[in-house]
Coordinates of C-alpha atoms in Angstrom, one line a residue:
Chain R
M1251 CA 125.9 144.7 53.4
A1252 CA 124.3 148.0 53.3
G1253 CA 121.0 149.8 53.7
I1254 CA 117.7 149.0 55.2
N1255 CA 114.9 147.9 52.9
A1256 CA 114.9 150.1 49.8
G1257 CA 112.0 152.4 50.1
T1258 CA 109.9 152.8 53.2
P1259 CA 111.2 151.0 56.3
E1260 CA 107.6 150.5 57.4
V1261 CA 106.6 146.9 57.1
A1262 CA 103.3 145.2 58.1
V1263 CA 102.7 143.1 61.2
G1264 CA 103.9 139.6 60.4
E1265 CA 106.5 140.7 57.8
P1266 CA 110.1 140.7 58.7
V1267 CA 112.3 143.7 58.5
K1268 CA 115.1 142.9 56.0
L1269 CA 118.6 144.2 56.6
G1270 CA 121.2 144.3 53.9
T1271 CA 121.1 144.8 50.2
N1272 CA 120.0 141.2 49.7
G1273 CA 118.1 140.9 52.9
E1274 CA 121.0 139.0 54.6
Y1275 CA 119.4 139.5 58.0
E1276 CA 115.8 139.6 59.0
L1277 CA 114.3 140.9 62.2
E1278 CA 110.9 139.6 63.2
H1279 CA 108.8 139.8 66.4
D1280 CA 107.6 136.6 67.9
P1281 CA 104.1 137.6 69.2
I1282 CA 103.9 134.9 71.8
S1283 CA 107.2 135.1 73.6
D1284 CA 107.7 138.8 72.7
K1285 CA 111.2 138.0 71.6
L1286 CA 113.0 139.5 68.7
V1287 CA 114.1 136.9 66.2
V1288 CA 117.3 137.8 64.3
R1289 CA 117.5 135.5 61.3
D1290 CA 120.6 135.0 59.1
T1291 CA 118.9 134.2 55.8
V1292 CA 122.2 133.0 54.2
N1293 CA 122.8 130.1 56.5
G1294 CA 119.3 129.9 58.2
T1295 CA 120.4 130.4 61.8
E1296 CA 118.4 132.3 64.3
A1297 CA 119.1 134.1 67.5
Y1298 CA 116.7 135.6 70.0
I1299 CA 116.7 138.7 71.9
R1300 CA 114.2 139.7 74.6
P1301 CA 113.9 142.9 76.5
E1302 CA 114.9 142.9 80.2
T1303 CA 111.9 145.0 81.0
T1304 CA 108.2 144.8 80.1
Q1305 CA 107.9 148.5 80.3
G1306 CA 106.1 150.0 77.4
L1307 CA 104.5 146.9 76.2
G1308 CA 101.1 148.6 76.4
Q1309 CA 98.4 146.3 75.3
K1310 CA 100.5 144.0 73.2
G1311 CA 99.8 140.3 74.0
A1312 CA 97.8 141.2 77.0
F1313 CA 97.1 137.6 77.9
L1314 CA 100.8 136.8 78.0
R1315 CA 101.5 139.9 79.9
S1316 CA 98.8 138.8 82.5
L1317 CA 100.7 135.6 83.0
I1318 CA 104.2 137.1 83.1
D1319 CA 103.3 140.0 85.3
G1320 CA 100.8 138.1 87.4
E1321 CA 98.1 140.8 86.8
P1322 CA 94.4 140.2 86.2
L1323 CA 93.2 140.7 82.7
A1324 CA 89.9 142.3 81.7
D1325 CA 88.1 142.0 78.3
D1326 CA 89.1 145.5 77.4
G1327 CA 92.5 144.0 76.7
R1328 CA 94.2 145.6 79.6
T1329 CA 95.8 144.1 82.7
Y1330 CA 95.3 145.6 86.1
A1331 CA 97.2 145.6 89.4
T1332 CA 94.2 144.1 91.3
I1333 CA 91.3 141.8 90.7
Q1334 CA 89.0 144.6 91.7
E1335 CA 90.2 147.0 89.1
A1336 CA 89.9 144.3 86.4
E1337 CA 86.4 143.6 87.6
Q1338 CA 85.4 147.2 87.3
A1339 CA 86.8 147.4 83.8
A1340 CA 85.4 144.2 82.5
N1341 CA 82.2 143.9 80.6
G1342 CA 81.8 140.1 80.4
W1343 CA 85.0 138.2 81.0
M1344 CA 88.1 138.4 83.0
F1345 CA 91.1 136.2 83.8
I1346 CA 93.0 135.9 87.0
P1347 CA 96.5 134.4 86.5
P1348 CA 98.1 132.2 89.1
G1349 CA 99.2 134.1 92.2
T1350 CA 97.9 135.2 95.6
F1351 CA 95.8 138.3 95.6
A1352 CA 95.2 139.9 99.0
E1353 CA 91.9 141.4 98.3
N1354 CA 88.2 141.5 99.2
V1355 CA 86.7 141.4 95.8
V1356 CA 83.2 142.7 95.2
V1357 CA 81.5 141.7 91.9
T1358 CA 79.0 144.2 90.6
T1359 CA 79.1 143.4 86.9
D1360 CA 76.1 141.3 85.8
S1361 CA 76.9 138.2 83.7
L1362 CA 80.6 138.4 84.4
T1363 CA 82.7 135.3 84.0
I1364 CA 85.7 135.2 86.3
A1365 CA 88.1 132.6 85.0
G1366 CA 91.0 131.7 87.2
G1367 CA 94.3 130.0 86.5
G1368 CA 93.4 127.0 88.6
Y1369 CA 94.3 126.1 92.2
G1370 CA 97.2 128.4 92.1
T1371 CA 95.0 131.5 91.6
V1372 CA 94.2 132.4 95.2
I1373 CA 91.9 135.3 96.3
D1374 CA 92.9 135.8 99.9
G1375 CA 90.4 137.9 101.9
G1376 CA 92.6 137.7 105.0
T1377 CA 90.9 139.0 108.1
T1378 CA 89.3 142.0 106.5
G1379 CA 86.4 140.7 104.5
H1380 CA 85.0 138.0 102.2
A1381 CA 87.4 136.8 99.6
L1382 CA 84.8 137.1 96.8
N1383 CA 81.5 138.9 97.3
I1384 CA 79.0 138.5 94.4
Q1385 CA 76.5 141.3 94.2
A1386 CA 75.5 140.9 90.5
D1387 CA 73.3 138.4 88.7
D1388 CA 74.4 135.5 86.5
V1389 CA 78.1 135.6 87.6
T1390 CA 80.3 132.6 86.8
V1391 CA 83.4 131.9 88.8
R1392 CA 85.6 129.0 87.8
E1393 CA 88.9 127.4 88.5
L1394 CA 90.4 129.3 91.4
S1395 CA 91.0 129.1 95.1
V1396 CA 89.7 131.4 97.8
Q1397 CA 90.4 131.8 101.5
T1398 CA 89.8 134.0 104.5
A1399 CA 91.4 133.8 108.0
G1400 CA 90.2 134.4 111.5
G1401 CA 88.4 132.5 114.2
N1402 CA 84.7 132.9 113.2
A1403 CA 84.7 136.2 114.9
N1404 CA 84.1 138.1 111.7
A1405 CA 82.3 135.4 109.7
Y1406 CA 84.1 136.3 106.5
H1407 CA 83.3 133.7 103.8
G1408 CA 85.3 132.4 101.0
V1409 CA 82.6 133.2 98.4
Y1410 CA 79.5 135.1 99.4
A1411 CA 76.9 134.9 96.7
Q1412 CA 74.2 137.5 97.3
N1413 CA 72.6 137.6 93.9
P1414 CA 70.7 135.0 91.9
D1415 CA 71.9 132.5 89.2
A1416 CA 75.6 132.4 90.1
T1417 CA 77.7 129.5 89.0
L1418 CA 80.7 128.3 91.0
N1419 CA 82.6 125.6 89.1
T1420 CA 85.9 124.0 90.2
V1421 CA 86.4 126.5 93.0
T1422 CA 88.5 125.4 96.0
V1423 CA 88.0 127.0 99.4
R1424 CA 91.3 126.4 101.1
D1425 CA 90.0 127.9 104.4
A1426 CA 87.4 130.3 105.6
D1427 CA 86.7 132.3 108.7
G1428 CA 83.0 131.9 108.1
S1429 CA 81.5 129.6 105.5
A1430 CA 83.4 128.3 102.5
L1431 CA 80.5 129.1 100.1
F1432 CA 77.7 131.3 101.5
L1433 CA 74.8 131.2 99.1
Q1434 CA 72.1 133.7 99.8
N1435 CA 70.0 133.8 96.7
G1436 CA 68.3 131.4 94.3
G1437 CA 69.2 129.5 91.2
I1438 CA 72.9 129.2 92.3
T1439 CA 74.8 126.3 90.9
V1440 CA 77.8 124.8 92.7
V1441 CA 79.5 122.1 90.8
N1442 CA 82.8 120.2 91.2
C1443 CA 84.0 122.4 94.0
R1444 CA 86.2 121.5 97.0
V1445 CA 86.1 122.7 100.6
E1446 CA 89.3 121.9 102.4
M1447 CA 88.3 123.5 105.7
C1448 CA 86.4 126.4 107.2
D1449 CA 85.2 127.5 110.6
D1450 CA 81.4 127.5 109.8
D1451 CA 79.4 125.4 107.4
G1452 CA 81.0 124.4 104.2
I1453 CA 78.2 125.3 101.9
R1454 CA 75.6 127.4 103.7
A1455 CA 72.6 128.2 101.6
A1456 CA 69.4 130.1 102.0
T1457 CA 69.7 131.1 105.6
E1458 CA 69.2 134.9 105.4
D1459 CA 65.9 134.5 103.5
Y1460 CA 63.9 132.1 101.4
Y1461 CA 65.7 131.1 98.3
S1462 CA 65.0 128.3 95.8
R1463 CA 66.5 126.2 93.1
N1464 CA 70.1 126.0 94.4
T1465 CA 72.1 123.1 93.0
I1466 CA 75.1 121.5 94.7
V1467 CA 76.6 118.6 92.8
G1468 CA 79.8 116.6 92.7
C1469 CA 81.7 118.4 95.4
H1470 CA 84.3 117.2 97.9
I1471 CA 83.7 118.7 101.4
A1472 CA 85.8 118.2 104.5
G1473 CA 86.7 119.9 107.8
T1474 CA 83.7 122.1 108.2
A1475 CA 80.9 122.5 110.8
T1476 CA 77.9 121.3 108.8
G1477 CA 79.1 120.1 105.4
I1478 CA 76.1 121.4 103.4
W1479 CA 73.3 123.3 105.1
H1480 CA 70.2 124.5 103.3
G1481 CA 68.1 126.7 105.6
K1482 CA 64.9 128.0 103.9
G1483 CA 63.4 127.7 100.5
D1484 CA 62.5 125.0 98.1
D1485 CA 63.6 122.9 95.2
A1486 CA 67.2 122.6 96.1
I1487 CA 69.3 119.7 94.7
V1488 CA 72.2 118.2 96.8
A1489 CA 73.6 115.3 94.9
N1490 CA 76.7 113.1 94.4
N1491 CA 78.8 115.0 97.0
V1492 CA 81.4 113.4 99.2
V1493 CA 81.2 114.9 102.7
T1494 CA 83.6 113.7 105.4
G1495 CA 84.7 114.7 108.9
C1496 CA 82.3 117.6 109.6
T1497 CA 81.8 118.5 113.2
N1498 CA 78.0 119.0 112.8
F1499 CA 75.7 117.5 110.2
G1500 CA 77.0 116.1 107.0
I1501 CA 74.0 117.5 105.1
G1502 CA 71.2 119.4 106.7
F1503 CA 67.9 121.0 105.7
G1504 CA 66.2 123.6 107.8
G1505 CA 62.6 123.6 108.8
A1506 CA 61.5 125.9 106.0
S1507 CA 63.0 123.7 103.2
N1508 CA 60.5 121.9 101.1
D1509 CA 60.6 119.8 97.9
C1510 CA 64.4 119.4 98.1
V1511 CA 66.3 116.5 96.5
C1512 CA 69.1 114.9 98.5
G1513 CA 70.5 111.8 96.7
G1514 CA 73.6 109.9 95.9
N1515 CA 75.8 111.5 98.5
R1516 CA 78.6 109.8 100.5
I1517 CA 78.7 111.1 104.1
H1518 CA 81.1 109.8 106.6
N1519 CA 82.1 110.7 110.2
S1520 CA 79.7 113.6 110.9
G1521 CA 79.8 115.0 114.4
D1522 CA 76.0 115.0 114.6
H1523 CA 73.6 113.4 112.1
G1524 CA 74.8 112.4 108.7
I1525 CA 71.7 113.8 107.1
H1526 CA 69.2 115.9 109.0
V1527 CA 65.9 116.9 107.6
G1528 CA 64.0 119.6 109.5
S1529 CA 60.3 120.1 109.7
G1530 CA 59.8 120.9 106.0
A1531 CA 57.7 118.9 103.7
D1532 CA 58.0 116.6 100.7
N1533 CA 61.8 116.4 100.7
L1534 CA 63.5 113.4 99.0
V1535 CA 66.4 111.6 100.6
F1536 CA 67.5 108.6 98.6
N1537 CA 70.5 106.4 97.7
N1538 CA 72.8 108.1 100.2
R1539 CA 75.6 106.1 102.0
I1540 CA 75.9 107.5 105.5
S1541 CA 78.3 106.1 108.1
G1542 CA 80.2 107.1 111.2
S1543 CA 77.7 109.7 112.5
T1544 CA 78.0 110.6 116.1
N1545 CA 74.2 110.6 116.3
A1546 CA 71.8 108.9 114.0
D1547 CA 73.0 108.6 110.5
L1548 CA 69.7 109.8 109.1
D1549 CA 67.4 112.1 111.1
D1550 CA 64.1 112.8 109.5
G1551 CA 62.0 115.4 111.3
G1552 CA 60.0 116.4 108.2
T1553 CA 56.5 115.9 106.9
N1554 CA 56.0 113.4 104.1
T1555 CA 59.7 112.9 103.5
L1556 CA 60.5 110.3 100.9
T1557 CA 63.4 108.3 102.2
D1558 CA 64.4 105.4 100.0
A1559 CA 67.3 103.1 99.7
N1560 CA 69.7 104.9 102.0
V1561 CA 72.5 102.7 103.4
T1562 CA 73.4 103.5 106.9
G1563 CA 75.7 102.0 109.5
A1564 CA 79.4 101.6 110.0
A1565 CA 81.7 101.9 107.1
N1566 CA 83.6 98.9 105.9
Chain J
M238 CA 123.1 145.0 80.7
V239 CA 123.3 142.1 78.3
G240 CA 122.6 138.7 79.7
Y241 CA 121.9 135.3 78.4
D242 CA 118.8 133.3 79.1
D243 CA 120.0 129.8 78.6
T244 CA 116.6 128.2 79.3
N245 CA 115.2 129.9 76.2
D246 CA 118.5 130.3 74.3
A247 CA 118.0 134.0 74.1
L248 CA 120.1 137.1 74.7
T249 CA 118.5 139.6 77.1
L250 CA 119.1 143.3 76.5
G251 CA 118.6 146.1 78.9
D252 CA 116.8 149.2 77.8
D253 CA 120.0 151.0 77.0
D254 CA 121.8 148.1 75.3
D255 CA 122.1 147.4 71.6
L256 CA 123.1 144.5 69.6
V257 CA 125.5 145.3 66.8
I258 CA 125.2 143.3 63.6
G259 CA 127.7 144.6 61.0
D260 CA 126.6 148.2 60.3
Y261 CA 123.3 147.8 62.2
R262 CA 122.5 148.5 65.8
V263 CA 119.5 146.6 67.0
G264 CA 117.9 147.6 70.3
Y265 CA 114.7 147.8 72.3
N266 CA 113.1 151.2 72.5
S267 CA 111.3 151.1 75.9
T268 CA 109.5 154.4 75.2
S269 CA 107.8 153.3 72.1
G270 CA 107.8 149.6 73.0
D271 CA 109.3 148.7 69.7
W272 CA 112.4 146.9 68.5
E273 CA 114.5 149.1 66.2
A274 CA 117.3 148.5 63.8
V275 CA 119.5 151.5 63.0
Y276 CA 121.7 151.6 60.0
E277 CA 124.7 153.4 61.5
P278 CA 126.2 155.0 58.3
T279 CA 123.0 156.9 57.5
G280 CA 121.0 156.8 60.8
D281 CA 118.0 155.2 59.0
V282 CA 115.7 153.6 61.5
A283 CA 113.4 150.6 60.9
S284 CA 110.9 149.6 63.5
V285 CA 110.0 145.9 63.8
P286 CA 106.3 145.8 63.9
T287 CA 104.7 144.2 66.9
N288 CA 101.2 143.3 67.8
Q289 CA 99.3 146.4 68.6
G290 CA 97.0 146.9 71.5
G291 CA 93.4 146.3 72.1
S292 CA 93.4 142.5 71.6
L293 CA 93.5 140.0 74.3
F294 CA 95.8 137.7 72.4
P295 CA 98.7 138.5 70.1
T296 CA 97.9 138.2 66.4
D297 CA 98.4 134.7 65.2
F298 CA 98.2 133.4 68.7
A299 CA 96.6 130.1 67.7
D300 CA 99.1 129.5 64.9
A301 CA 102.1 130.4 67.0
L302 CA 100.9 128.1 69.7
A303 CA 100.5 125.0 67.4
G304 CA 102.8 122.3 68.5
K305 CA 104.0 124.3 71.5
A306 CA 103.2 124.6 75.2
L307 CA 103.1 127.9 77.0
A308 CA 104.2 128.0 80.7
D309 CA 103.3 130.7 83.1
D310 CA 106.9 132.0 82.9
G311 CA 105.8 133.5 79.6
N312 CA 107.9 131.2 77.5
L313 CA 107.0 128.8 74.8
Y314 CA 108.3 125.2 74.9
S315 CA 108.4 122.6 72.2
T316 CA 107.4 119.9 74.7
V317 CA 104.8 119.8 77.3
Q318 CA 107.3 118.4 79.7
G319 CA 109.5 121.4 79.1
A320 CA 106.7 123.7 79.9
E321 CA 105.7 121.7 83.0
N322 CA 109.2 121.8 84.3
A323 CA 109.3 125.6 84.0
A324 CA 105.8 126.3 85.2
T325 CA 104.8 127.3 88.7
D326 CA 101.0 127.0 88.3
W327 CA 99.8 126.9 84.8
V328 CA 100.6 125.3 81.4
F329 CA 98.6 125.9 78.2
V330 CA 99.2 123.5 75.4
G331 CA 98.4 124.4 71.8
P332 CA 96.9 122.2 69.2
G333 CA 99.1 119.4 67.8
T334 CA 100.5 116.0 68.7
F335 CA 103.1 115.8 71.4
A336 CA 104.9 112.5 71.3
E337 CA 106.0 112.4 74.9
A338 CA 105.2 110.9 78.3
V339 CA 104.5 113.8 80.6
T340 CA 105.1 113.8 84.3
V341 CA 103.3 116.4 86.3
D342 CA 105.0 116.9 89.6
T343 CA 104.0 120.6 90.3
S344 CA 101.5 120.9 93.1
G345 CA 98.4 122.8 92.1
L346 CA 99.3 122.9 88.4
K347 CA 96.6 123.5 85.8
L348 CA 97.5 121.6 82.6
W349 CA 95.1 123.0 80.0
G350 CA 94.9 122.1 76.4
C351 CA 93.1 123.5 73.4
G352 CA 90.6 120.7 73.3
Y353 CA 90.5 117.5 71.4
E354 CA 93.2 118.7 69.0
T355 CA 95.8 118.9 71.7
L356 CA 97.0 115.3 71.8
I357 CA 99.6 113.9 74.2
D358 CA 100.8 110.6 72.7
G359 CA 102.8 108.6 75.3
G360 CA 103.5 105.8 72.8
T361 CA 104.3 102.8 75.0
T362 CA 104.5 104.9 78.2
T363 CA 101.7 106.5 80.2
A364 CA 100.8 109.7 78.5
I365 CA 100.4 111.9 81.6
T366 CA 101.5 110.8 85.1
V367 CA 100.8 112.9 88.2
S368 CA 103.3 112.1 90.9
G369 CA 105.8 113.6 93.4
T370 CA 106.0 114.0 97.2
G371 CA 103.5 116.5 98.5
V372 CA 102.0 117.1 95.1
S373 CA 98.2 117.7 95.1
D374 CA 95.4 119.7 93.5
V375 CA 96.5 119.2 89.9
T376 CA 93.9 119.8 87.2
I377 CA 94.1 118.3 83.7
K378 CA 91.5 119.5 81.3
N379 CA 90.6 120.1 77.6
L380 CA 93.0 117.7 75.8
S381 CA 93.4 114.2 74.4
V382 CA 95.7 111.5 75.3
Q383 CA 96.7 108.1 73.9
T384 CA 99.0 105.3 74.2
T385 CA 99.6 102.4 71.9
A386 CA 98.7 98.8 72.3
A387 CA 102.2 97.7 71.8
G388 CA 103.0 98.7 75.4
G389 CA 101.8 95.4 76.7
N390 CA 99.0 96.5 79.0
V391 CA 101.2 99.0 80.9
A392 CA 100.8 102.4 79.4
M393 CA 97.8 104.4 80.6
G394 CA 96.2 107.5 79.3
I395 CA 96.3 109.4 82.6
D396 CA 97.7 108.0 85.9
T397 CA 97.4 110.0 89.1
A398 CA 98.8 108.8 92.4
R399 CA 98.4 112.2 94.0
P400 CA 95.3 113.4 95.9
N401 CA 92.7 116.0 94.7
T402 CA 93.6 115.5 91.0
T403 CA 90.7 116.7 88.8
V404 CA 90.5 115.4 85.2
E405 CA 87.9 117.2 83.2
N406 CA 86.9 117.2 79.5
V407 CA 89.8 114.9 78.6
T408 CA 89.5 112.4 75.7
V409 CA 91.4 109.1 75.9
R410 CA 91.6 108.3 72.2
D411 CA 93.1 104.9 72.8
S412 CA 95.0 103.3 75.7
D413 CA 97.3 100.3 76.1
H414 CA 96.1 100.0 79.7
Q415 CA 93.6 102.0 81.7
G416 CA 92.2 105.2 80.2
I417 CA 92.1 107.3 83.4
N418 CA 93.6 105.8 86.6
L419 CA 92.6 107.5 89.8
D420 CA 95.0 106.1 92.4
A421 CA 94.8 108.7 95.2
A422 CA 92.2 110.2 97.5
D423 CA 89.6 112.7 96.5
C424 CA 90.3 112.6 92.8
A425 CA 87.6 113.3 90.2
A426 CA 86.9 112.6 86.5
Y427 CA 84.1 114.8 85.0
N428 CA 82.8 114.9 81.5
C429 CA 85.6 112.8 80.0
T430 CA 85.4 110.5 77.0
V431 CA 87.2 107.2 76.6
E432 CA 87.0 106.2 73.0
S433 CA 89.0 103.0 73.1
G434 CA 91.4 101.2 75.3
D435 CA 92.7 97.8 76.3
A436 CA 91.7 97.9 80.0
S437 CA 89.2 99.8 82.1
G438 CA 88.1 103.2 80.8
I439 CA 88.1 104.8 84.3
H440 CA 89.9 102.9 87.0
I441 CA 89.5 103.9 90.7
N442 CA 92.5 102.0 92.0
T443 CA 93.4 100.8 95.5
G444 CA 94.6 104.3 96.4
G445 CA 91.5 106.0 95.1
L446 CA 89.5 106.7 98.2
R447 CA 86.4 109.0 97.9
C448 CA 86.8 109.5 94.1
I449 CA 84.1 110.9 91.9
A450 CA 83.4 110.0 88.3
I451 CA 80.4 111.9 86.9
G452 CA 79.2 112.5 83.4
N453 CA 81.8 110.5 81.5
R454 CA 81.3 108.6 78.3
I455 CA 83.1 105.3 77.8
T456 CA 83.0 103.1 74.7
G457 CA 84.8 100.2 73.3
T458 CA 87.3 99.5 76.0
G459 CA 88.8 96.0 76.1
T460 CA 87.8 95.2 79.6
N461 CA 85.6 97.3 81.9
G462 CA 83.9 100.6 81.6
V463 CA 84.6 101.6 85.2
K464 CA 86.4 99.6 87.8
I465 CA 86.2 100.6 91.5
K466 CA 88.8 99.3 93.9
N467 CA 88.5 101.6 96.9
D468 CA 85.8 102.9 99.2
D469 CA 83.4 105.8 99.3
S470 CA 83.5 106.6 95.7
I471 CA 80.7 108.0 93.6
V472 CA 80.2 106.8 89.9
A473 CA 77.1 108.6 88.5
D474 CA 75.5 109.6 85.3
N475 CA 78.0 108.0 83.0
V476 CA 77.2 106.4 79.6
I477 CA 79.1 103.1 79.1
L478 CA 78.6 101.4 75.8
N479 CA 80.1 98.3 74.1
V480 CA 82.8 97.5 76.5
G481 CA 84.5 94.1 76.4
G482 CA 84.2 93.4 80.1
H483 CA 81.8 94.6 82.7
G484 CA 80.1 97.9 82.3
I485 CA 80.9 98.8 86.0
V486 CA 82.7 96.4 88.3
I487 CA 83.4 96.6 92.0
P488 CA 85.9 93.9 92.8
S489 CA 87.1 95.3 96.0
A490 CA 85.4 98.4 97.4
N491 CA 82.8 99.2 100.0
D492 CA 80.3 101.9 100.6
C493 CA 80.3 103.2 97.1
L494 CA 77.4 104.8 95.2
V495 CA 76.8 103.8 91.6
G496 CA 73.7 105.5 90.2
G497 CA 72.1 107.0 87.2
N498 CA 74.4 105.3 84.7
R499 CA 73.3 104.0 81.2
I500 CA 75.1 100.8 80.4
H501 CA 74.5 98.9 77.2
N502 CA 76.1 95.9 75.5
S503 CA 78.7 95.0 78.0
G504 CA 80.8 91.9 77.1
N505 CA 80.4 90.5 80.6
D506 CA 78.0 91.8 83.3
G507 CA 76.5 95.2 83.1
I508 CA 77.2 95.9 86.7
A509 CA 79.2 93.3 88.8
I510 CA 79.4 93.9 92.5
S511 CA 81.4 92.4 95.3
N512 CA 82.2 93.6 98.9
T513 CA 79.9 95.3 101.2
Q514 CA 77.2 97.9 101.4
N515 CA 77.5 99.4 98.0
S516 CA 74.5 101.2 96.6
I517 CA 73.5 100.4 93.0
F518 CA 70.5 102.6 92.1
N519 CA 68.6 104.0 89.2
N520 CA 70.8 102.6 86.5
R521 CA 69.5 101.5 83.1
V522 CA 71.4 98.3 82.1
S523 CA 70.8 96.4 78.9
G524 CA 72.4 94.0 76.4
S525 CA 74.9 92.5 78.8
T526 CA 76.5 89.2 77.6
N527 CA 76.1 87.8 81.0
L528 CA 74.0 89.4 83.7
D529 CA 72.8 93.0 83.6
I530 CA 73.3 93.2 87.4
D531 CA 75.4 90.5 89.1
D532 CA 75.3 91.0 92.8
N533 CA 77.9 89.0 94.7
G534 CA 78.2 91.6 97.4
T535 CA 77.2 91.7 101.0
S536 CA 74.3 94.0 102.0
T537 CA 74.2 95.6 98.6
M538 CA 71.5 98.2 98.2
L539 CA 69.9 97.6 94.8
D540 CA 67.2 100.1 94.1
G541 CA 65.3 101.4 91.1
N542 CA 67.5 99.7 88.5
S543 CA 66.0 99.0 85.1
T544 CA 67.4 95.9 83.3
G545 CA 66.5 93.9 80.2
A546 CA 66.7 94.4 76.5
A547 CA 66.9 97.9 75.1
N548 CA 64.1 99.4 73.1

């Protein structure tokens, strides 16, 4: 055989480089695996070559590089060594591949979506700060784990949401020095999340100030002080959660919580009341199954609380 | 140095190594990031074009992924099982039908499809099984599964016997046995669809303590829409239509919460209850062949349910 393609050796993306007078060999780049395909066109066999190093890949196949290198990916098409750097570069979306990231991430990009690689994506705040600190509006966090360590001396939370309208979906808090999810604004949605353990309350909402319209639905919570605590503010929804083995209340509402909805929860083995309603007004507590509480399963200290069809007493 | 990657049947070349094919020397230029073929007699160089920067995904990502599964080792596999075996934390399955029975035994794995067009067809074997000592926290989402009726009431869509499994946005197109079987503690099924099946659409089995099934749509199953056989589970806000058996049945579970479901045209009872202190509340049940709500339990809390012919 002889020669490289007659004429210019430049070929377009997706076209193979032909070697030989009659194109006996072809070279083509596989965009997904980043391997070079060497194809014998006479007998149809193929062999693959891949580089040992990813050096010099630049921005090619950034998503794949994010997975291979374990580096967070921003929507500028680049990967970064840390989640924080990716967050600073991102406009609206970023991806964190599986891996453990020892960082205290601060989110300051409004409307950012942080997509994780699932349970195996771990933001580990260690003993130095919150794992994920949301200081922007309309942030979505989904499909990742967070953790912090310590003995409640520092009160570092798994997720600290300081701005409104955040969404936490399928987030697992493996452990937290403070609260698992610390929600200190309004309109925050927590859905399908898990709390494995933490030193303080599992989900602790609206305690620093009055915040309304927080929604907590479909979560599994265990191993916390109070499972779900809503301190001040109105119109919260706490529904369809499973809360077990908390050392304080299963679910509690502070004295400045009004017009909240607490229904369809399964609460078992709380170290104090299963559900506690403070002195607020017009809260609804209905269709909950509460058992195994150290004190009364349902403790209603509110004004005009609607309690309906709750089932209390020992589990079967 | 030249190596051989036998998992992927590929040679690996170091930055300074070349592959010689006849008069050609092929190598990776780590400076430019391009593969190059050099014709030795003349020194002519041809660069193999690669996807250029700026895009999140390589060009033709969707096409290249069709019929393949990408593991987080960066390799493509022709089977989902191959990718699962290689993966540490994450598998992304492209569109296409995968005729295989997949076992997920990687703790924490996220098995993620392209949506309805990613179909895992187990044939006469359960399509996806989650198992393995110490395995937990597996997530399965955004894909379809099916098994064939010829399995003889054995092959399920998804069967998990490991705790903290989450099944989300999964469609069971058809199933020889149960559509989604939750048989371990703290599992969850959210926003799933069961289109057809020979047994229960969602089955919370005897191992399924504290499971959650919310926002699912179940139609046309041979027996029940949802069956609950362990305690402390929550079944809420599901739509259950035209199932051959009960819409929701609790044959052997206590302290469960069944609320906010819309159940219509069940072939047996709409909701059938046994055991103790289950709460059945705010359901709309109609068109049941037998009773809309059949309470044979002890201390059942029935509250706010609406029964009788649909409008």
